[in-house]
Every structure is written in structure tokens, then in C-alpha cells.
Coordinates of C-alpha atoms and ligand atoms in Angstrom, one line a residue:
X777 CA -0.1 0.1 -0.1
X778 CA 1.8 3.2 -1.2
X779 CA 1.7 6.5 0.7
X780 CA 0.0 8.1 -2.3
X781 CA -2.9 5.5 -2.2
X782 CA -6.1 6.7 -0.7
X783 CA -6.5 3.4 1.1
X784 CA -5.4 3.7 4.6
X785 CA -4.3 7.3 4.1
X786 CA -7.6 8.9 2.8
X787 CA -8.3 12.2 4.5
X788 CA -12.0 11.9 3.6
X789 CA -14.7 10.1 2.0
X790 CA -16.2 11.5 -1.4
X791 CA -19.9 11.8 -0.9
X792 CA -22.7 14.3 -1.8
X793 CA -21.0 15.3 -5.1
X794 CA -23.9 15.4 -7.8
X795 CA -24.3 12.7 -10.4
X796 CA -23.2 13.4 -13.7
X797 CA -25.8 14.0 -16.3
X798 CA -24.5 11.7 -19.4
X799 CA -25.6 8.9 -21.5
X800 CA -29.2 9.8 -21.5
X801 CA -31.2 10.6 -24.8
X802 CA -31.7 14.3 -25.2
X803 CA -34.7 13.9 -27.5
X804 CA -36.5 11.1 -25.7
X805 CA -35.8 12.7 -22.6
X806 CA -37.4 15.9 -23.5
X807 CA -41.2 16.1 -23.3
X808 CA -41.8 19.5 -24.5
X809 CA -39.2 19.2 -27.6
X810 CA -40.9 15.9 -28.6
X811 CA -44.4 17.8 -28.3
X812 CA -43.5 20.9 -30.3
X813 CA -41.8 18.6 -33.0
X814 CA -45.0 16.6 -33.5
X815 CA -47.2 19.6 -33.4
X816 CA -45.3 21.4 -36.2
X817 CA -45.2 18.6 -38.6
X818 CA -41.7 17.3 -37.8
X819 CA -43.0 14.0 -36.6
X820 CA -41.7 12.0 -39.5
X821 CA -38.0 12.8 -38.4
X822 CA -38.6 11.2 -35.1
X823 CA -36.2 8.2 -35.7
X824 CA -33.4 10.4 -36.8
X825 CA -34.0 12.7 -33.8
X826 CA -33.9 9.6 -31.5
X827 CA -30.6 8.8 -32.8
X828 CA -29.2 12.3 -32.6
X829 CA -30.6 12.5 -29.0
X830 CA -28.7 9.5 -27.9
X831 CA -25.5 10.9 -29.6
X832 CA -25.7 14.3 -28.1
X833 CA -26.7 13.2 -24.6
X834 CA -23.9 10.6 -24.7
X835 CA -20.7 10.8 -22.5
X836 CA -18.6 10.1 -25.4
X837 CA -19.8 13.4 -27.3
X838 CA -19.6 15.2 -23.9
X839 CA -15.9 14.1 -23.9
X840 CA -15.3 15.0 -27.5
X841 CA -16.5 18.5 -26.7
X842 CA -14.5 19.0 -23.9
X843 CA -11.4 17.9 -25.8
X844 CA -12.3 20.1 -29.0
X845 CA -12.7 23.1 -26.6
X846 CA -9.4 22.4 -24.7
X847 CA -7.4 21.8 -27.5
X848 CA -7.8 24.7 -29.8
X849 CA -7.2 24.9 -33.7
X850 CA -4.1 26.2 -35.0
X851 CA -3.4 28.2 -37.9
X852 CA -0.7 26.3 -40.4
X853 CA 0.1 29.4 -42.3
X854 CA 3.3 27.7 -44.3
X855 CA 4.5 24.2 -44.9
X856 CA 7.8 23.0 -43.7
X857 CA 9.2 24.2 -46.9
X858 CA 8.1 27.7 -46.5
X859 CA 5.2 27.5 -49.1
X860 CA 1.9 29.4 -48.1
X861 CA -0.7 26.7 -47.5
X862 CA -3.1 28.7 -45.0
X863 CA -4.6 25.7 -43.4
X864 CA -6.3 25.1 -39.9
X865 CA -5.1 22.3 -37.9
X866 CA -7.8 20.7 -35.6
X867 CA -7.7 18.2 -32.8
X868 CA -9.3 14.8 -33.9
X869 CA -12.2 15.3 -31.6
X870 CA -13.2 18.4 -33.9
X871 CA -13.5 16.0 -36.7
X872 CA -15.3 13.5 -35.0
X873 CA -17.8 16.0 -33.9
X874 CA -18.2 17.4 -37.4
X875 CA -18.9 14.2 -38.6
X876 CA -21.6 13.3 -36.3
X877 CA -23.2 16.7 -36.7
X878 CA -23.2 16.4 -40.4
X879 CA -24.4 12.7 -40.2
X880 CA -27.4 14.0 -38.4
X881 CA -28.4 16.1 -41.2
X882 CA -27.7 19.3 -39.2
X883 CA -27.2 21.4 -42.4
X884 CA -29.2 19.3 -45.0
X885 CA -32.5 18.0 -43.3
X886 CA -34.5 21.2 -43.9
X887 CA -33.5 21.2 -47.8
X888 CA -33.9 17.3 -48.5
X889 CA -37.1 16.1 -49.8
X890 CA -39.1 19.2 -48.9
X891 CA -41.4 17.4 -46.6
X892 CA -43.9 19.5 -44.5
X893 CA -42.1 20.3 -41.2
X894 CA -38.7 20.1 -42.6
X895 CA -37.4 23.4 -41.1
X896 CA -38.8 22.2 -37.9
X897 CA -37.1 18.7 -38.1
X898 CA -33.8 20.4 -38.7
X899 CA -34.4 22.8 -35.9
X900 CA -34.7 19.9 -33.6
X901 CA -31.4 18.5 -34.7
X902 CA -29.6 21.9 -34.1
X903 CA -31.4 22.1 -30.7
X904 CA -30.0 18.8 -29.8
X905 CA -26.4 19.6 -31.0
X906 CA -26.5 23.0 -29.6
X907 CA -26.6 21.2 -26.1
X908 CA -23.4 19.1 -27.0
X909 CA -20.8 21.5 -28.4
X910 CA -21.4 24.8 -30.1
X911 CA -18.3 25.3 -31.9
X912 CA -19.3 22.6 -34.8
X913 CA -22.7 24.1 -34.8
X914 CA -21.2 27.4 -36.6
X915 CA -20.0 25.6 -39.7
X916 CA -23.2 23.5 -39.6
X917 CA -25.4 26.6 -39.3
X918 CA -23.6 28.6 -42.2
X919 CA -23.8 25.4 -44.7
X920 CA -27.5 25.1 -43.9
X921 CA -28.1 28.7 -44.5
X922 CA -26.0 29.2 -47.5
X923 CA -28.9 27.4 -49.5
X924 CA -31.0 30.5 -48.9
X925 CA -28.7 32.6 -50.7
X926 CA -27.3 30.2 -53.5
X927 CA -31.1 29.8 -54.3
X928 CA -30.8 33.1 -56.1
X929 CA -28.4 31.6 -58.8
X930 CA -29.8 28.4 -60.3
X931 CA -26.4 27.4 -61.9
X932 CA -24.3 27.9 -58.8
X933 CA -26.9 25.9 -56.8
X934 CA -27.0 23.2 -59.4
X935 CA -23.2 23.1 -59.5
X936 CA -22.7 22.7 -55.7
X937 CA -26.1 21.9 -54.1
X938 CA -25.6 18.0 -54.0
X939 CA -22.4 18.2 -52.3
X940 CA -23.2 20.6 -49.9
X941 CA -26.3 18.6 -48.8
X942 CA -24.4 15.3 -48.7
X943 CA -24.4 14.2 -44.9
X944 CA -20.7 13.1 -45.3
X945 CA -17.9 15.1 -43.7
X946 CA -14.7 15.6 -46.0
X947 CA -12.0 17.9 -44.4
X948 CA -9.3 17.7 -46.9
X949 CA -7.9 20.7 -48.3
X950 CA -8.8 20.2 -52.1
X951 CA -10.8 21.5 -54.7
X952 CA -14.6 20.8 -54.6
X953 CA -14.4 18.7 -57.6
X954 CA -12.6 15.9 -55.8
X955 CA -14.7 16.0 -52.6
X956 CA -17.8 14.1 -51.7
X957 CA -19.1 16.8 -49.4
X958 CA -18.7 20.7 -48.9
X959 CA -18.8 23.1 -46.1
X960 CA -19.8 26.8 -46.7
X961 CA -18.8 29.8 -44.6
X962 CA -19.5 33.6 -44.9
X963 CA -17.1 36.4 -44.6
X964 CA -18.8 39.8 -44.4
X965 CA -17.3 41.7 -41.3
X966 CA -14.6 44.0 -41.9
X967 CA -12.7 46.3 -39.3
X968 CA -14.5 49.4 -39.8
X969 CA -17.9 47.9 -39.2
X970 CA -19.7 44.6 -39.0
X971 CA -23.3 45.8 -38.5
X972 CA -23.0 48.6 -41.2
X973 CA -22.0 46.5 -44.2
X974 CA -22.5 49.4 -46.4
X975 CA -19.1 50.3 -45.3
X976 CA -17.4 47.4 -47.1
X977 CA -14.0 48.5 -48.5
X978 CA -13.0 45.2 -50.3
X979 CA -13.2 45.9 -54.0
X980 CA -14.0 43.7 -56.9
X981 CA -12.8 44.0 -60.5
X982 CA -13.9 41.6 -63.2
X983 CA -11.4 38.8 -63.9
X984 CA -12.3 38.7 -67.6
X985 CA -14.5 40.6 -70.3
X986 CA -17.7 39.8 -68.5
X987 CA -19.3 41.5 -65.5
X988 CA -22.5 41.0 -63.3
X989 CA -24.3 38.3 -62.1
X990 CA -22.3 34.6 -62.6
X991 CA -19.2 36.6 -63.8
X992 CA -15.6 35.9 -62.4
X993 CA -14.1 38.7 -60.4
X994 CA -10.9 39.3 -58.5
X995 CA -11.2 40.5 -54.9
X996 CA -8.7 42.6 -52.9
X997 CA -9.2 43.5 -49.1
X998 CA -9.7 42.1 -45.8
X999 CA -12.2 40.5 -43.4
X1000 CA -11.8 40.9 -39.9
X1001 CA -14.0 37.9 -38.8
X1002 CA -14.1 34.8 -40.9
X1003 CA -15.1 31.7 -38.8
X1004 CA -14.3 28.4 -40.6
X1005 CA -11.8 29.8 -43.0
X1006 CA -11.0 26.2 -44.0
X1007 CA -14.6 26.4 -45.7
X1008 CA -14.8 24.9 -49.3
X1009 CA -17.1 27.6 -50.3
X1010 CA -18.0 30.9 -48.7
X1011 CA -19.8 34.0 -49.5
X1012 CA -18.4 37.4 -49.1
X1013 CA -18.9 41.1 -50.0
X1014 CA -17.1 43.2 -52.1
X1015 CA -17.5 46.8 -53.7
X1016 CA -18.0 47.2 -57.6
X1017 CA -18.7 50.6 -59.4
X1018 CA -22.5 49.8 -58.6
X1019 CA -21.9 49.5 -54.8
X1020 CA -21.7 46.6 -52.3
X1021 CA -22.2 43.3 -54.1
X1022 CA -22.1 39.5 -53.0
X1023 CA -19.8 36.9 -54.2
X1024 CA -19.3 33.2 -54.0
X1025 CA -15.7 32.0 -53.4
X1026 CA -14.0 28.7 -53.2
X1027 CA -11.4 27.7 -50.7
X1028 CA -9.5 25.6 -53.3
X1029 CA -9.4 26.6 -57.1
X1030 CA -10.0 23.9 -59.7
X1031 CA -6.2 23.6 -60.4
X1032 CA -5.8 22.5 -56.6
X1033 CA -4.2 25.9 -55.7
X1034 CA -5.5 27.5 -52.5
X1035 CA -7.6 30.5 -53.4
X1036 CA -5.9 33.8 -52.9
X1037 CA -6.6 34.1 -49.3
X1038 CA -4.0 34.9 -46.7
X1039 CA -5.3 33.9 -42.9
X1040 CA -3.4 36.6 -40.9
X1041 CA -4.1 35.0 -37.5
X1042 CA -6.9 33.2 -35.7
X1043 CA -9.0 35.0 -32.9
X1044 CA -8.3 34.2 -29.2
X1045 CA -12.2 34.1 -28.1
X1046 CA -14.0 34.1 -25.0
X1047 CA -16.2 31.0 -26.1
X1048 CA -16.8 28.8 -29.4
X1049 CA -13.2 27.9 -29.0
X1050 CA -13.4 24.5 -31.0
X1051 CA -14.2 26.6 -33.9
X1052 CA -11.5 28.6 -35.9
X1053 CA -12.6 32.2 -36.3
X1054 CA -9.8 34.1 -38.4
X1055 CA -8.7 37.5 -39.8
X1056 CA -8.0 37.2 -43.6
X1057 CA -6.7 39.1 -46.5
X1058 CA -8.0 38.6 -50.1
X1059 CA -5.2 39.2 -52.6
X1060 CA -7.1 38.8 -55.9
X1061 CA -9.3 36.3 -54.4
X1062 CA -11.3 34.3 -57.2
X1063 CA -15.0 34.6 -56.9
X1064 CA -18.1 34.6 -58.9
X1065 CA -20.8 37.3 -58.4
X1066 CA -24.1 36.0 -56.5
X1067 CA -27.1 37.9 -57.4
X1068 CA -27.6 41.4 -58.6
X1069 CA -24.6 43.8 -58.7
X1070 CA -24.8 46.6 -56.2
X1071 CA -27.4 44.5 -54.1
X1072 CA -25.0 42.4 -52.1
X1073 CA -26.4 43.2 -48.8
X1074 CA -29.9 42.1 -49.6
X1075 CA -28.5 39.0 -51.3
X1076 CA -26.4 38.0 -48.1
X1077 CA -29.3 38.8 -46.1
X1078 CA -31.1 35.7 -47.5
X1079 CA -28.6 33.8 -45.8
X1080 CA -28.2 35.9 -42.6
X1081 CA -32.1 35.5 -42.1
X1082 CA -31.6 31.7 -41.8
X1083 CA -28.4 32.2 -39.5
X1084 CA -30.6 34.5 -37.3
X1085 CA -33.2 31.6 -36.9
X1086 CA -30.2 29.3 -36.1
X1087 CA -28.8 31.6 -33.4
X1088 CA -32.4 31.6 -31.7
X1089 CA -32.6 27.8 -31.8
X1090 CA -28.9 27.6 -30.7
X1091 CA -29.7 29.9 -27.7
X1092 CA -32.7 27.9 -26.8
X1093 CA -30.6 24.8 -26.9
X1094 CA -28.0 26.3 -24.6
X1095 CA -30.6 27.4 -22.2
X1096 CA -32.1 23.8 -22.2
X1097 CA -28.9 22.3 -21.3
X1098 CA -28.0 24.6 -18.5
X1099 CA -31.6 23.9 -17.1
X1100 CA -31.1 20.1 -17.5
X1101 CA -27.8 20.2 -15.6
X1102 CA -29.1 22.3 -12.9
X1103 CA -32.1 20.2 -12.3
X1104 CA -29.8 17.0 -12.3
X1105 CA -27.4 18.8 -9.9
X1106 CA -29.9 19.9 -7.6
X1107 CA -31.9 16.7 -7.5
X1108 CA -28.7 14.7 -6.6
X1109 CA -26.8 17.0 -4.3
X1110 CA -27.9 17.9 -0.5
X1111 CA -27.5 20.8 1.5
X1112 CA -28.7 21.4 5.2
X1113 CA -30.3 17.9 5.4
X1114 CA -32.5 18.2 2.3
X1115 CA -31.7 17.5 -1.4
X1116 CA -31.2 21.2 -3.1
X1117 CA -34.3 20.7 -5.2
X1118 CA -36.4 20.4 -2.0
X1119 CA -35.3 23.7 -0.7
X1120 CA -38.0 26.0 -1.5
X1121 CA -36.0 28.8 -3.1
X1122 CA -33.7 26.6 -5.1
X1123 CA -37.0 24.9 -6.3
X1124 CA -38.5 28.2 -7.4
X1125 CA -35.2 29.0 -9.3
X1126 CA -35.2 25.7 -11.2
X1127 CA -38.8 26.0 -11.8
X1128 CA -38.2 29.5 -13.2
X1129 CA -35.5 28.3 -15.4
X1130 CA -37.6 25.5 -16.7
X1131 CA -40.3 27.9 -17.6
X1132 CA -37.7 29.9 -19.3
X1133 CA -36.5 27.1 -21.1
X1134 CA -39.6 25.9 -22.5
X1135 CA -40.8 29.4 -23.6
X1136 CA -37.8 29.7 -25.8
X1137 CA -38.2 26.2 -27.2
X1138 CA -41.8 26.9 -28.3
X1139 CA -40.7 30.4 -29.7
X1140 CA -37.8 29.0 -31.7
X1141 CA -39.8 26.1 -32.9
X1142 CA -42.7 28.3 -34.1
X1143 CA -40.3 30.4 -36.1
X1144 CA -38.8 27.6 -37.8
X1145 CA -42.3 26.5 -38.5
X1146 CA -43.4 29.7 -40.1
X1147 CA -40.4 29.2 -42.3
X1148 CA -41.7 25.9 -43.4
X1149 CA -44.9 27.2 -44.6
X1150 CA -45.1 29.6 -47.6
X1151 CA -48.4 31.2 -46.5
X1152 CA -46.8 32.5 -43.4
X1153 CA -44.1 34.6 -45.2
X1154 CA -45.2 37.6 -43.1
X1155 CA -44.9 35.9 -39.8
X1156 CA -41.5 34.3 -40.9
X1157 CA -40.1 37.8 -41.9
X1158 CA -40.9 39.1 -38.1
X1159 CA -40.8 36.1 -35.8
X1160 CA -37.1 35.2 -36.7
X1161 CA -35.5 38.5 -35.6
X1162 CA -38.1 38.6 -32.6
X1163 CA -36.8 35.2 -31.5
X1164 CA -33.2 36.0 -32.3
X1165 CA -33.2 39.2 -30.3
X1166 CA -35.0 38.0 -27.3
X1167 CA -33.7 34.2 -26.6
X1168 CA -30.1 35.4 -27.3
X1169 CA -30.5 38.2 -24.9
X1170 CA -31.8 35.9 -22.0
X1171 CA -29.4 33.0 -22.6
X1172 CA -26.5 34.7 -20.6
X1173 CA -28.9 35.2 -17.7
X1174 CA -30.2 31.8 -17.6
X1175 CA -26.9 30.2 -18.0
X1176 CA -25.4 32.1 -15.2
X1177 CA -28.3 31.5 -13.0
X1178 CA -28.0 27.8 -13.9
X1179 CA -24.2 27.9 -13.1
X1180 CA -24.9 29.3 -9.7
X1181 CA -27.5 26.2 -9.0
X1182 CA -24.0 24.0 -9.3
X1183 CA -22.1 26.1 -6.8
X1184 CA -18.4 26.0 -7.2
X1185 CA -18.5 23.1 -9.2
X1186 CA -20.2 24.9 -12.0
X1187 CA -17.4 27.4 -12.3
X1188 CA -14.7 24.8 -13.1
X1189 CA -13.8 24.0 -16.6
X1190 CA -14.0 20.2 -16.1
X1191 CA -17.9 20.8 -16.0
X1192 CA -19.6 21.9 -19.4
X1193 CA -21.4 24.7 -17.5
X1194 CA -18.3 26.7 -17.6
X1195 CA -18.0 26.2 -21.3
X1196 CA -21.6 27.1 -21.7
X1197 CA -21.3 30.2 -19.8
X1198 CA -18.3 31.4 -22.2
X1199 CA -20.6 30.7 -25.1
X1200 CA -23.9 32.2 -24.0
X1201 CA -23.4 35.8 -25.1
X1202 CA -22.2 35.1 -28.5
X1203 CA -25.4 34.2 -30.3
X1204 CA -26.4 37.9 -29.4
X1205 CA -23.5 39.3 -31.1
X1206 CA -22.9 37.5 -34.4
X1207 CA -25.4 37.8 -37.2
X1208 CA -26.5 41.0 -36.1
X1209 CA -26.2 42.3 -32.5
X1210 CA -29.3 43.1 -30.2
X1211 CA -29.9 46.7 -31.5
X1212 CA -29.4 45.8 -34.9
X1213 CA -31.9 43.0 -34.6
X1214 CA -34.3 45.2 -33.0
X1215 CA -34.1 47.9 -35.7
X1216 CA -34.6 44.9 -38.3
X1217 CA -37.9 44.0 -36.4
X1218 CA -38.9 47.7 -36.7
X1219 CA -38.2 47.9 -40.3
X1220 CA -40.5 44.9 -40.8
X1221 CA -43.2 46.4 -38.5
X1222 CA -43.4 49.2 -41.1
X1223 CA -45.4 46.9 -43.3
X1224 CA -48.9 46.3 -41.8
X1225 CA -49.3 42.7 -43.0
X1226 CA -46.1 42.0 -40.7
X1227 CA -47.7 43.5 -37.8
X1228 CA -51.1 42.0 -38.6
X1229 CA -49.5 38.4 -38.8
X1230 CA -47.6 38.7 -35.4
X1231 CA -50.7 40.1 -33.4
X1232 CA -52.9 37.4 -35.1
X1233 CA -50.5 34.6 -33.9
X1234 CA -50.6 36.1 -30.3
X1235 CA -54.1 36.5 -30.5
X1236 CA -54.7 32.7 -31.0
X1237 CA -54.7 32.6 -27.4
X1238 CA -57.0 35.5 -26.7
X1239 CA -59.1 35.0 -23.6
X1240 CA -56.8 32.3 -22.1
X1241 CA -55.2 34.7 -19.7
X1242 CA -56.1 38.2 -18.7
X1243 CA -52.2 39.2 -19.0
X1244 CA -52.0 38.2 -22.2
X1245 CA -55.1 40.0 -23.3
X1246 CA -53.7 43.1 -21.8
X1247 CA -50.3 42.5 -23.4
X1248 CA -52.2 42.2 -26.8
X1249 CA -53.9 45.4 -26.2
X1250 CA -50.6 47.2 -25.5
X1251 CA -48.9 45.8 -28.4
X1252 CA -51.7 46.8 -30.9
X1253 CA -51.7 50.2 -29.9
X1254 CA -48.1 50.4 -30.1
X1255 CA -47.9 48.5 -33.5
X1256 CA -50.5 51.0 -35.0
X1257 CA -47.9 53.8 -35.1
X1258 CA -44.8 52.2 -36.6
X1259 CA -43.3 55.6 -37.0
X1260 CA -42.6 56.0 -33.3
X1261 CA -40.9 52.6 -32.4
X1262 CA -37.2 53.1 -32.8
X1263 CA -36.5 54.7 -29.5
X1264 CA -38.6 52.2 -27.4
X1265 CA -37.7 49.3 -29.9
X1266 CA -36.2 46.7 -27.2
X1267 CA -39.1 47.2 -25.1
X1268 CA -41.4 46.7 -28.0
X1269 CA -39.3 43.5 -29.4
X1270 CA -39.2 42.0 -25.7
X1271 CA -42.9 42.3 -25.5
X1272 CA -43.5 40.7 -28.7
X1273 CA -41.3 37.8 -27.9
X1274 CA -42.9 37.2 -24.4
X1275 CA -46.5 37.6 -25.8
X1276 CA -45.8 35.3 -28.7
X1277 CA -44.2 32.5 -26.2
X1278 CA -47.3 33.1 -23.8
X1279 CA -49.7 32.4 -26.5
X1280 CA -47.8 29.3 -27.6
X1281 CA -47.6 28.0 -23.9
X1282 CA -51.2 28.7 -23.1
X1283 CA -52.2 26.7 -26.2
X1284 CA -49.7 23.9 -26.0
X1285 CA -48.0 23.6 -22.4
X1286 CA -49.3 22.3 -19.2
X1287 CA -51.3 24.9 -17.3
X1288 CA -48.7 24.9 -14.5
X1289 CA -46.2 26.3 -17.1
X1290 CA -48.1 28.8 -19.0
X1291 CA -49.8 30.2 -15.8
X1292 CA -46.1 30.8 -14.3
X1293 CA -44.7 32.3 -17.4
X1294 CA -47.7 34.7 -17.8
X1295 CA -47.6 35.6 -14.1
X1296 CA -43.8 36.9 -14.4
X1297 CA -43.1 37.7 -18.0
X1298 CA -46.1 39.7 -19.1
X1299 CA -46.7 42.1 -16.3
X1300 CA -44.3 43.9 -13.9
X1301 CA -42.6 40.8 -12.5
X1302 CA -39.5 40.9 -10.6
X1303 CA -36.3 40.9 -12.5
X1304 CA -34.2 37.9 -11.2
X1305 CA -35.0 34.2 -11.9
X1306 CA -36.5 32.1 -9.1
X1307 CA -39.2 34.9 -8.5
X1308 CA -42.3 32.7 -9.5
X1309 CA -45.2 33.7 -7.4
X1310 CA -46.4 31.8 -4.1
X1311 CA -48.5 29.0 -5.1
X1312 CA -46.8 28.3 -8.5
X1313 CA -46.7 24.5 -9.3
X1314 CA -42.9 24.5 -9.2
X1315 CA -42.5 20.6 -8.4
X1316 CA -44.6 19.9 -11.6
X1317 CA -42.8 22.3 -13.6
X1318 CA -39.4 20.7 -12.7
X1319 CA -40.8 17.2 -13.2
X1320 CA -41.6 18.1 -16.7
X1321 CA -38.3 19.8 -17.5
X1322 CA -36.1 17.1 -15.8
X1323 CA -34.4 14.9 -18.3
X1324 CA -36.5 11.5 -18.4
X1325 CA -34.6 8.3 -18.5
X1326 CA -35.0 6.4 -22.0
Ligands
LIG1473 C1 -16.7 34.5 -32.4 C2 -17.2 35.4 -33.7 C3 -17.0 34.8 -34.8 C4 -17.6 35.7 -36.0 N1 -17.6 35.1 -37.2 C5 -18.0 35.9 -38.5 C6 -17.9 35.3 -39.7 O1 -17.6 34.0 -39.8 N2 -18.4 36.0 -40.7 C7 -18.7 37.3 -40.6 O2 -18.9 38.0 -41.4 N3 -18.6 37.9 -39.4 C8 -18.3 37.2 -38.2 N4 -18.4 37.6 -37.0 C9 -18.6 39.1 -36.9 C10 -19.9 39.5 -36.2 O3 -20.8 39.1 -37.2 C11 -20.0 40.9 -35.9 O4 -19.0 41.1 -34.8 C12 -21.4 41.7 -35.5 O5 -22.0 41.6 -36.8 C13 -21.1 43.0 -35.0 O6 -20.3 43.6 -36.1 P1 -19.2 44.7 -35.2 O7 -18.2 43.6 -34.3 O8 -18.5 45.5 -36.5 O9 -19.9 45.6 -34.3 P2 -20.5 46.9 -34.5 O10 -21.3 47.0 -35.9 O11 -19.5 48.1 -34.3 O12 -21.6 47.1 -33.3 C14 -21.2 47.4 -31.9 C15 -22.5 47.8 -31.4 O13 -23.3 48.7 -31.7 C16 -24.8 48.3 -32.0 N5 -25.3 49.2 -33.2 C17 -24.8 49.1 -34.5 N6 -25.6 49.9 -35.3 C18 -26.5 50.5 -34.2 C19 -27.5 51.4 -34.4 N7 -27.9 51.8 -35.7 N8 -28.2 51.7 -33.4 C20 -28.0 51.1 -32.3 N9 -26.8 50.4 -32.1 C21 -26.2 50.0 -33.1 C22 -24.8 47.0 -32.2 O14 -25.9 46.3 -31.9 C23 -23.4 46.5 -31.3 O15 -23.9 46.3 -30.0 C24 -18.0 36.9 -35.6 C25 -17.9 37.5 -34.5 C26 -17.4 36.6 -33.4 C27 -17.6 37.4 -32.2

């Protein structure tokens, strides 16, 4: 028996440490998710979602996520002979996660087969993967969303679509023609402005005699943020005589050369560390004009509208994971002779987190459903930025609260809560930060059909709760004067989000959840989480939210 052994020399017995939440099925263990998927016509995808839920809830994937996050990607600018290669070296865990994510159809499910509920089914996959590892979700999201912009050019779409939608994963740095599957990125943000893309400095000149949509150009300039610079294809913006235009560029040219893109360095980020985000320079980058010349911002917004939806789904997934972890912790740890979950204040905090998580799930899935339904174009236009703003805004608050439920262990990097905490603000920044998204909502509300669509959706639960009726009245008045909305935009968007969630919960969730939500989110509730009114059915709410076995 050596001196270092615990046997005989143990100073203490390890007990009352919470159980690990791992090797569960994140889909079958989530009642509300299953209900939302079925209600919004995604039921046909159930078998795939069950498989995805088993994968994303597995201890194996949790381990990969930790490894990918701790072993950050590195820039390999030159090979050993001094030739410029501009490649990214990832830990093997990244590649295994990427293969799993693409295998689940994260990027493709919405576009294959065009079944009703396809966006909802894909949103379900995204919701699950965003509970596992968020770095890989970035390339998955951009590849999914690229189809929105590529649809503008039938030739380019026909050329690349099949490989973009392949569920395989091929990270080799070779031309698209040699690959079975392709990943797509987007590089818009420059140093002088990411929100105001009209400030784009990168310039484009025709590479040959032709110009305009579909013609070849050479781009010179820089991009200050470019995630996944190892993408096979990427959309970017550059200025021509007619203004800012959109371009599609390849990572590797047909002759096998790296396109003329120099990765200057990788960003040292607060979160999303498994994923490489870079600063790049374009030196006569080969690219093809996508969409109308001078209309590059509306063209790329076709992609950004989808990545904004993705931010909403992703943040809802992050909040769900944080809530699941907090409930698990509080159920399996005791203090002052009682399980934490049985301490009244903690029970209120957990129930409030569960209400928060379920509200965001329904809002995000409703936004995905609106995208599925061609008749809901007006609702789709507005519900996506509303969901993006509010769910992303709430994620840091909810994750911090869930972290606190874990005590000190939640702050330690061995626990996934610490990673979630670093990740939580990001969806609120990229794809349009909060104010910019609110401005987008206000812009959409200038059209009476958008305001009408969102009010109609809220009104589907009219009469179900007095607080919702009151909120609907306030919003109807305010939206009737669209010219006065900007200064008060955040309040309006927040109220729209909460009224939409209340309407959804009143129609589709148990009374305990909807009542707690309406009582605290529609009126003048307290500011912190854990402030559900006395008499709320906290135990029932927690029971519904706890990850079920199976
Ligand atoms: C990890 C990470 C990865 C990224 N990856 C990519 C990528 O792959 N491709 C890419 O193109 N970009 C990427 N970005 C950049 C991101 O999209 C931008 O940071 C974002 O759009 C904001 O732009 P900005 O940083 O220039 O901030 P700014 O545009 O300067 O905005 C700063 C603040 O001002 C506010 N603001 C702006 N305009 C107004 C207004 N009119 N009224 C009120 N407030 C306003 C904004 O809401 C924001 O809070 C990434 C960013 C991060 C953090």
C-alpha cells in the first residue's frame, strides 16, 4: 500500500457530489421538444432525432466536446518548406464531432425531400447539437443557411448543392470537384464595421471581359472576422462601381491551388473555442458574383435570415442544457439535510429556469415552422428576428443562474457549465447584435401585414389569460404607430417575444408552465429568475423539465 494511495491514508470520503448527467437521450428525455416537433409537422423525422438525441446526450460526445474546446485549432500558415498553405489544424475530436453533426443532417435536413415540417425537424437537430458542442454548430449553421442565398443563382446552386447537402464530412484541403461533401462559410465583417455593411472596403474587379451576376471577379481587401476559413466555399461582400455586391468564392481553385486568401491569425475567443475564427486578407481572390450587382447586402441577408433563426434555436438549446444540468445537480446533491431541489428557494429557481427554457423552445420552433409554411411569409419575416433578439438576450442570464445552482463546481472548466457560460453571449453578437436586430424588427413592422401576422399569432390564445389579453392590447396600440417605434424598440421586441411565447404556452404547454410564465413575464414581474409567485406549481414544472430516462 503506497503512501499516495487513498487506502489507509484517505483524509476523507467523497460523498454528496452530484451525479453526472450523461448517457441519456436528449430527445426522448425532453417531453416539450417532442411535443413541439410533432405539433409542427416534424414527426416524420422522429427516428433520426432519437438517434441524434442519443448521440448528443452521450458521455462520449461530452468528452469530445471538452477535448475540442480545450485543444484549440491552430493556424498552419506555411508548410515545412516555407510555402504558404493557410490551413487549420484541428484536434481529432473536432473532426469526429463534425462527422456526427453532418451525419445527423444538421445542415441538410431542411432542404432534402421538402417534406412539411422540414425546417422544424432540422431545428430539432440543431437544438440537440447546441446542447452538445457549439463550435461545430457554426459551420453546420452556415452550410445550412447558404442554400438560402445560393437559391438566387440556379447555375451555382446546381453546381454545388448535392455536395453541400451530402451528410458526409470531408475536411481535406482539396478542390470541390475531388470531394464528396462541402462546407460553406461567410465572410462579411470588416474592421471598420460589421453591422453597417455599407462600409465594406474590399473591392472587386472583373477577371475577364464579362461582369455582373455569374461573372468571375478578383477581390482585394480584408475581413476582420471569418469563421471556418477552411470552408470549401464561402459567401463574401465586395464593392464594384455599382456598390456592395455579393460573391461566392472557393477555398481551393480547380487547379488545386489555395484560393488567394491569406489567413493572418486566429482569434483568441471568449467562447466557441473549438471553432477557428480568423482574420484574412484577399489578394485577387477568385470569386463569382452572386445575385444582382450592387445588391450584395440584401443577397447575403437571405443567408443571414436563416443564421439568425439558427441563433435563436442555438440559444434555446444552450438554455435547455443549462437547465437540465441545474435540475440534475439539485436533485442529486444535498445541503442542510435536504436535497437542493427540495429547498423552496432552489425549487423556485429551477422551476423558473424550466419555464424560461420551455418558452424559448416553443418560440424558436414556431419561428422554424413559419419558415416551413409559404403562407406564413409575413410571420416568418418578423418572428425570426424577434426570437433571435430575445432568446439570445436571455441566454447569458439563464446560463449564469444555472451555473450558480451548481455552486463552485459549475465554475470549473471540467464541467460543461463553464463552457456554456463562455458561449452564452455569442449568439447575441453575431448575425446582428441586439440593437441591429431590433432595428430589423422595427423595419419589418413598417409593413402592416407583418404587424398583423404577429398580432394574429398572439391572438390565437386571446381569452386564455388576462395578462395576455392586456399585453395584446398594449402591443396593438403600439404597432398601430410604426413611425414611433425606434426609441422604444427593445421594449417592443421583448414584449412581442413574451406575448408570442405566452400564446404558444397557453395553447400547447401544461397549465402550470403557462400560468407561471404569464404571471412573471407579461406584467411587472421581479427581475431575477427564481421569483415565480407563491403557489406556482414548481414541483410539477421541474418534473416536466427534468431529463427523463430512456
Ligand atoms: C466568434 C465570432 C465569430 C464571427 N464569425 C464571423 C464570420 O464568420 N463572418 C462574419 O462576417 N462575421 C463574423 N463575426 C462578426 C460578427 O458578425 C460581428 O462582430 C457583428 O455583426 C457586429 O459587428 P461589429 O463587431 O463590427 O460591431 P458594430 O457594428 O460596431 O456594433 C457594435 C454595437 O453597436 C450596435 N449598433 C450598431 N448599429 C447600431 C444602430 N444603428 N443603433 C444602435 N446600435 C447600433 C450593435 O448592436 C452592437 O452592439 C464573428 C464574430 C464573433 C464574435
